[in-house]
């Protein structure tokens, strides 16, 4: 049973997250021939102040 864990910064719509889960599931299915029913996708959504680039949080950077 393949499990994909994806870390993303908050701010995406439910529709975007649903589409991401669908596309990742299909990519795993196509890449390794795993049955779609066996593919698991976990999205970890983090606050913007919990992710940094070049010494600043993305919240502080305005992203």
Tab-separated table of N, CA and C in Angstrom:
chain	number	residue	atom	x	y	z
A	1	UNK	N	0.843	-1.172	0.000
A	1	UNK	CA	0.000	0.000	0.000
A	1	UNK	C	0.893	1.241	0.000
A	2	UNK	N	0.986	1.954	-1.116
A	2	UNK	CA	1.788	3.170	-1.161
A	2	UNK	C	1.114	4.297	-0.387
A	3	UNK	N	1.936	5.029	0.363
A	3	UNK	CA	1.453	6.181	1.115
A	3	UNK	C	2.312	7.380	0.742
A	4	UNK	N	1.668	8.441	0.249
A	4	UNK	CA	2.377	9.685	-0.088
A	4	UNK	C	2.029	10.720	0.979
A	5	UNK	N	3.059	11.315	1.565
A	5	UNK	CA	2.869	12.384	2.537
A	5	UNK	C	3.356	13.680	1.913
A	6	UNK	N	2.495	14.692	1.898
A	6	UNK	CA	2.810	15.956	1.251
A	6	UNK	C	2.631	17.081	2.259
A	7	UNK	N	3.669	17.890	2.424
A	7	UNK	CA	3.608	19.054	3.294
A	7	UNK	C	3.352	20.281	2.443
A	8	UNK	N	2.283	21.025	2.783
A	8	UNK	CA	1.961	22.244	2.050
A	8	UNK	C	1.674	23.364	3.039
A	9	UNK	N	1.922	24.577	2.602
A	9	UNK	CA	1.605	25.754	3.397
A	9	UNK	C	0.119	26.051	3.236
A	10	UNK	N	-0.500	26.507	4.309
A	10	UNK	CA	-1.930	26.823	4.291
A	10	UNK	C	-2.272	27.829	3.201
A	11	UNK	N	-3.540	27.860	2.846
A	11	UNK	CA	-4.000	28.871	1.911
A	11	UNK	C	-4.645	28.336	0.650
A	12	UNK	N	-4.581	27.033	0.458
A	12	UNK	CA	-5.220	26.469	-0.733
A	12	UNK	C	-6.658	26.082	-0.420
A	13	UNK	N	-7.498	26.142	-1.423
A	13	UNK	CA	-8.914	25.809	-1.241
A	13	UNK	C	-9.097	24.297	-1.095
A	14	UNK	N	-10.258	23.915	-0.576
A	14	UNK	CA	-10.580	22.493	-0.482
A	14	UNK	C	-10.566	21.849	-1.863
A	15	UNK	N	-11.030	22.583	-2.859
A	15	UNK	CA	-11.044	22.053	-4.224
A	15	UNK	C	-9.622	21.776	-4.719
A	16	UNK	N	-8.690	22.664	-4.425
A	16	UNK	CA	-7.302	22.461	-4.839
A	16	UNK	C	-6.697	21.247	-4.139
A	17	UNK	N	-6.997	21.088	-2.871
A	17	UNK	CA	-6.467	19.938	-2.129
A	17	UNK	C	-7.063	18.634	-2.644
A	18	UNK	N	-8.346	18.643	-2.982
A	18	UNK	CA	-8.977	17.448	-3.558
A	18	UNK	C	-8.325	17.080	-4.893
A	19	UNK	N	-8.050	18.101	-5.705
A	19	UNK	CA	-7.407	17.866	-7.001
A	19	UNK	C	-5.993	17.316	-6.815
A	20	UNK	N	-5.261	17.840	-5.831
A	20	UNK	CA	-3.917	17.351	-5.543
A	20	UNK	C	-3.953	15.886	-5.145
A	21	UNK	N	-4.877	15.525	-4.264
A	21	UNK	CA	-5.005	14.123	-3.843
A	21	UNK	C	-5.308	13.232	-5.047
A	22	UNK	N	-6.205	13.676	-5.900
A	22	UNK	CA	-6.555	12.890	-7.086
A	22	UNK	C	-5.355	12.700	-8.012
A	23	UNK	N	-4.639	13.792	-8.302
A	23	UNK	CA	-3.525	13.726	-9.249
A	23	UNK	C	-2.361	12.891	-8.705
A	24	UNK	N	-2.084	13.019	-7.409
A	24	UNK	CA	-1.002	12.227	-6.806
A	24	UNK	C	-1.380	10.749	-6.814
A	25	UNK	N	-2.620	10.463	-6.497
A	25	UNK	CA	-3.085	9.076	-6.532
A	25	UNK	C	-2.909	8.476	-7.925
A	26	UNK	N	-3.323	9.210	-8.950
A	26	UNK	CA	-3.184	8.717	-10.323
A	26	UNK	C	-1.721	8.565	-10.721
A	27	UNK	N	-0.865	9.489	-10.291
A	27	UNK	CA	0.561	9.399	-10.627
A	27	UNK	C	1.192	8.153	-10.010
A	28	UNK	N	0.851	7.866	-8.767
A	28	UNK	CA	1.377	6.657	-8.117
A	28	UNK	C	0.844	5.416	-8.818
A	29	UNK	N	-0.426	5.407	-9.123
A	29	UNK	CA	-1.037	4.276	-9.832
A	29	UNK	C	-0.319	4.021	-11.163
A	30	UNK	N	-0.096	5.082	-11.923
A	30	UNK	CA	0.536	4.933	-13.237
A	30	UNK	C	2.020	4.569	-13.133
A	31	UNK	N	2.709	5.113	-12.136
A	31	UNK	CA	4.154	4.885	-12.024
A	31	UNK	C	4.499	3.475	-11.567
A	32	UNK	N	3.727	2.951	-10.615
A	32	UNK	CA	4.099	1.640	-10.065
A	32	UNK	C	2.982	0.604	-10.169
A	33	UNK	N	1.945	0.939	-10.921
A	33	UNK	CA	0.833	0.024	-11.161
A	33	UNK	C	0.135	-0.409	-9.868
A	34	UNK	N	0.128	0.474	-8.877
A	34	UNK	CA	-0.578	0.177	-7.628
A	34	UNK	C	-2.074	0.359	-7.859
A	35	UNK	N	-2.884	-0.531	-7.317
A	35	UNK	CA	-4.327	-0.341	-7.439
A	35	UNK	C	-4.735	0.988	-6.776
A	36	UNK	N	-5.575	1.749	-7.446
A	36	UNK	CA	-5.995	3.049	-6.929
A	36	UNK	C	-6.585	2.921	-5.522
A	37	UNK	N	-7.320	1.857	-5.271
A	37	UNK	CA	-7.939	1.663	-3.953
A	37	UNK	C	-6.913	1.485	-2.839
A	38	UNK	N	-5.678	1.162	-3.197
A	38	UNK	CA	-4.631	0.948	-2.193
A	38	UNK	C	-3.766	2.176	-1.935
A	39	UNK	N	-3.916	3.205	-2.725
A	39	UNK	CA	-3.075	4.400	-2.599
A	39	UNK	C	-3.638	5.307	-1.509
A	40	UNK	N	-2.743	5.772	-0.631
A	40	UNK	CA	-3.122	6.703	0.430
A	40	UNK	C	-2.339	7.996	0.229
A	41	UNK	N	-2.991	9.137	0.439
A	41	UNK	CA	-2.341	10.439	0.344
A	41	UNK	C	-2.645	11.204	1.622
A	42	UNK	N	-1.599	11.684	2.278
A	42	UNK	CA	-1.747	12.457	3.505
A	42	UNK	C	-1.249	13.870	3.233
A	43	UNK	N	-2.108	14.856	3.456
A	43	UNK	CA	-1.705	16.251	3.320
A	43	UNK	C	-1.490	16.829	4.709
A	44	UNK	N	-0.316	17.364	4.944
A	44	UNK	CA	-0.016	18.085	6.172
A	44	UNK	C	0.007	19.563	5.824
A	45	UNK	N	-0.966	20.284	6.336
A	45	UNK	CA	-1.077	21.700	6.031
A	45	UNK	C	-0.517	22.480	7.220
A	46	UNK	N	0.446	23.351	6.940
A	46	UNK	CA	1.086	24.082	8.032
A	46	UNK	C	0.839	25.578	7.920
A	47	UNK	N	0.783	26.257	9.058
A	47	UNK	CA	0.644	27.711	9.036
A	47	UNK	C	1.845	28.362	8.355
A	48	UNK	N	1.611	29.494	7.745
A	48	UNK	CA	2.677	30.189	7.006
A	48	UNK	C	3.846	30.579	7.902
A	49	UNK	N	3.594	30.795	9.178
A	49	UNK	CA	4.689	31.155	10.072
A	49	UNK	C	5.498	29.942	10.511
A	50	UNK	N	5.110	28.746	10.076
A	50	UNK	CA	5.843	27.522	10.406
A	50	UNK	C	6.743	27.054	9.276
A	51	UNK	N	6.882	27.828	8.226
A	51	UNK	CA	7.729	27.452	7.093
A	51	UNK	C	8.577	28.647	6.709
A	52	UNK	N	9.869	28.416	6.602
A	52	UNK	CA	10.766	29.524	6.308
A	52	UNK	C	11.581	29.315	5.052
A	53	UNK	N	11.908	30.432	4.430
A	53	UNK	CA	12.784	30.459	3.254
A	53	UNK	C	13.812	31.562	3.501
A	54	UNK	N	15.068	31.224	3.377
A	54	UNK	CA	16.156	32.203	3.504
A	54	UNK	C	16.074	32.979	4.816
A	55	UNK	N	15.718	32.304	5.893
A	55	UNK	CA	15.727	32.922	7.199
A	55	UNK	C	14.484	33.683	7.593
A	56	UNK	N	13.440	33.643	6.762
A	56	UNK	CA	12.198	34.331	7.093
A	56	UNK	C	11.016	33.400	6.858
A	57	UNK	N	9.989	33.570	7.693
A	57	UNK	CA	8.781	32.784	7.471
A	57	UNK	C	8.095	33.275	6.202
A	58	UNK	N	7.363	32.389	5.563
A	58	UNK	CA	6.658	32.808	4.357
A	58	UNK	C	5.568	33.823	4.689
A	59	UNK	N	5.083	33.796	5.920
A	59	UNK	CA	4.103	34.803	6.346
A	59	UNK	C	4.761	36.186	6.334
A	60	UNK	N	5.957	36.265	6.919
A	60	UNK	CA	6.675	37.543	6.946
A	60	UNK	C	7.046	38.003	5.548
A	61	UNK	N	7.299	37.059	4.664
A	61	UNK	CA	7.658	37.385	3.286
A	61	UNK	C	6.444	37.815	2.453
A	62	UNK	N	5.253	37.595	3.000
A	62	UNK	CA	4.040	37.974	2.269
A	62	UNK	C	3.616	36.991	1.216
A	63	UNK	N	4.035	35.770	1.349
A	63	UNK	CA	3.676	34.745	0.362
A	63	UNK	C	2.429	34.020	0.766
